[in-house]
Tab-separated table of C-alpha atoms in Angstrom:
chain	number	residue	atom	x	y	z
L	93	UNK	CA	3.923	4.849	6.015
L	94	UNK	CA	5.607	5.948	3.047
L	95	UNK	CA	9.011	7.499	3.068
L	96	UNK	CA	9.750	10.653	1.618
L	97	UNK	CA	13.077	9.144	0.581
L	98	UNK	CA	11.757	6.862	-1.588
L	99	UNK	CA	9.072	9.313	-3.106
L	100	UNK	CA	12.054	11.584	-3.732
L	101	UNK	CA	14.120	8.625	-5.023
L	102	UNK	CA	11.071	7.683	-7.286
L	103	UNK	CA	10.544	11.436	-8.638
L	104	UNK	CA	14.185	11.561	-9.716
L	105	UNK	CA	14.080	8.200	-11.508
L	106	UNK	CA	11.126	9.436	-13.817
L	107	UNK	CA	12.483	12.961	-14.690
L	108	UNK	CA	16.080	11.950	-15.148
L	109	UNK	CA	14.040	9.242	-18.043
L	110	UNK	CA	11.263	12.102	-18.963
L	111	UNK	CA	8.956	9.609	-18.750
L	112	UNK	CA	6.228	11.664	-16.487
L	113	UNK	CA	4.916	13.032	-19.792
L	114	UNK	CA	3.474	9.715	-20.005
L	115	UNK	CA	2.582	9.501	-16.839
L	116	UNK	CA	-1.358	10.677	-17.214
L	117	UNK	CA	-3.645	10.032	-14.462
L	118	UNK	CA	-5.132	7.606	-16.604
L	119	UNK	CA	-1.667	5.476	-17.668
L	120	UNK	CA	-0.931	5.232	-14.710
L	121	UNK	CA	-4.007	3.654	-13.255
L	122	UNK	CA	-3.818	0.957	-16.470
L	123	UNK	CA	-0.338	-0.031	-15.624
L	124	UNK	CA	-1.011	-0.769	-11.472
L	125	UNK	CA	-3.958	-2.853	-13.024
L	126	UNK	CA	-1.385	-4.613	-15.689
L	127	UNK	CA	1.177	-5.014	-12.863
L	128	UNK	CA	-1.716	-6.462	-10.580
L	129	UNK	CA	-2.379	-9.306	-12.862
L	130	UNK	CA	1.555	-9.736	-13.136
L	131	UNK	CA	1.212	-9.956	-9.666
L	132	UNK	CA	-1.641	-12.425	-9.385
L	133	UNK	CA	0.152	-14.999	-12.342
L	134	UNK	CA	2.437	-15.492	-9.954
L	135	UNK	CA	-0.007	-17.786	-7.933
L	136	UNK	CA	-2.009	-18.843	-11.343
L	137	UNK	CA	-0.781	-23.102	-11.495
L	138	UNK	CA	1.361	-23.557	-8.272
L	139	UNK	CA	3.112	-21.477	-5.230
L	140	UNK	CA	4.789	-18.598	-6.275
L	141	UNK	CA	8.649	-17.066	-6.499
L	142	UNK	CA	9.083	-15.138	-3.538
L	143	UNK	CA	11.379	-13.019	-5.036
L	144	UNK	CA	8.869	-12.789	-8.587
L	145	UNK	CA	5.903	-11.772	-6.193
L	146	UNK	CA	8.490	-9.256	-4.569
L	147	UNK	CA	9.214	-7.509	-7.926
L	148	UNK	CA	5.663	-7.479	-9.001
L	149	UNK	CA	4.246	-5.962	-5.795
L	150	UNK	CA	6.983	-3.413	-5.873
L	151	UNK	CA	5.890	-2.655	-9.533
L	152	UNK	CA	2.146	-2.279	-8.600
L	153	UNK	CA	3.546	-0.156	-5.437
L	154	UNK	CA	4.884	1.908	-7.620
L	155	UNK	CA	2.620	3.083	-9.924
L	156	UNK	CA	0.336	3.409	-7.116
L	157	UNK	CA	2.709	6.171	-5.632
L	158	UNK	CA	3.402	7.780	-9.085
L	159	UNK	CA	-0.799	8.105	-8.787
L	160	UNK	CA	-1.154	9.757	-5.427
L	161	UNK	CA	1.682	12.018	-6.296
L	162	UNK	CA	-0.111	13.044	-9.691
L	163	UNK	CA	-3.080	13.271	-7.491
L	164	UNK	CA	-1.305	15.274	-5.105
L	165	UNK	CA	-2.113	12.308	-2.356
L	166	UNK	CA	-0.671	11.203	0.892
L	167	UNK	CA	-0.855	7.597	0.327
L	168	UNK	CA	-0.727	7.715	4.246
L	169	UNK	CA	-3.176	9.691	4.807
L	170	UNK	CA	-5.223	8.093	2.180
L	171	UNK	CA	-4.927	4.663	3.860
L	172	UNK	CA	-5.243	6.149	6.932
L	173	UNK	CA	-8.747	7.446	6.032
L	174	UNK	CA	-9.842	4.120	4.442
L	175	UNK	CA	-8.845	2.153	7.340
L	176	UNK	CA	-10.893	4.193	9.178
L	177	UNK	CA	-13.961	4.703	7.099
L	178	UNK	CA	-13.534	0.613	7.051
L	179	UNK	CA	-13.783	0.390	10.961
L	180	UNK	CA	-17.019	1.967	11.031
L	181	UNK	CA	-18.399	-0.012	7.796
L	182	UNK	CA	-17.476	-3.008	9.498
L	183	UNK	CA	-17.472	-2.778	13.310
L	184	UNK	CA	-15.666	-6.125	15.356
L	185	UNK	CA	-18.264	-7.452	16.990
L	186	UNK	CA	-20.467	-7.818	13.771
L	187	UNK	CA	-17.088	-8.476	11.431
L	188	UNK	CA	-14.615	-10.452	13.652
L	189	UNK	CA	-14.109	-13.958	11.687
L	190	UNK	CA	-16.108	-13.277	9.231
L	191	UNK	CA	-15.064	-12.405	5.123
């Protein structure tokens, strides 16, 4: 799902800055909810910028990678797992159509 490429690519960005010293388990989960509600303003009073919603998401992407890495996660496997867990919570015949 995710590409090492851009993990690596993400890791060098940081420590050529220093910034994962601020990078605490906790920062990081404040700033993916500050970049969330970035994200949702986009749709607050009318249809959003695609291109404002694009740079938001990849902003709340982001520090959701730089928190599975701290964690030491496989956002793949992570999904992966939740996805399933979710198939048996909610099974299609008793789910399909239905919020």
């Amino acid at each position: 799902m995710v590409d090492g490429e851009v993990f690596e690519k993400l890791r060098r960005f940081v420590a050529e800055r220093n910034w994962s010293q601020f990078h605490t388990e906790e920062n990081l989960a404040k700033s993916i909810s500050i970049e969330a509600a970035e994200l949702l303003e986009c749709y607050q009073w009318s249809s959003a910028d695609r291109g404002e919603v694009e740079e938001e998401l990849a902003d709340v992407l982001t520090y959701c990678l730089l928190l599975a890495d701290k964690l030491g996660l496989d956002p793949s496997e992570i999904v992966s797992s939740k996805i399933d867990k979710n198939a048996n919570r909610y099974p299609i015949d008793k789910a399909f159509g239905n919020s």
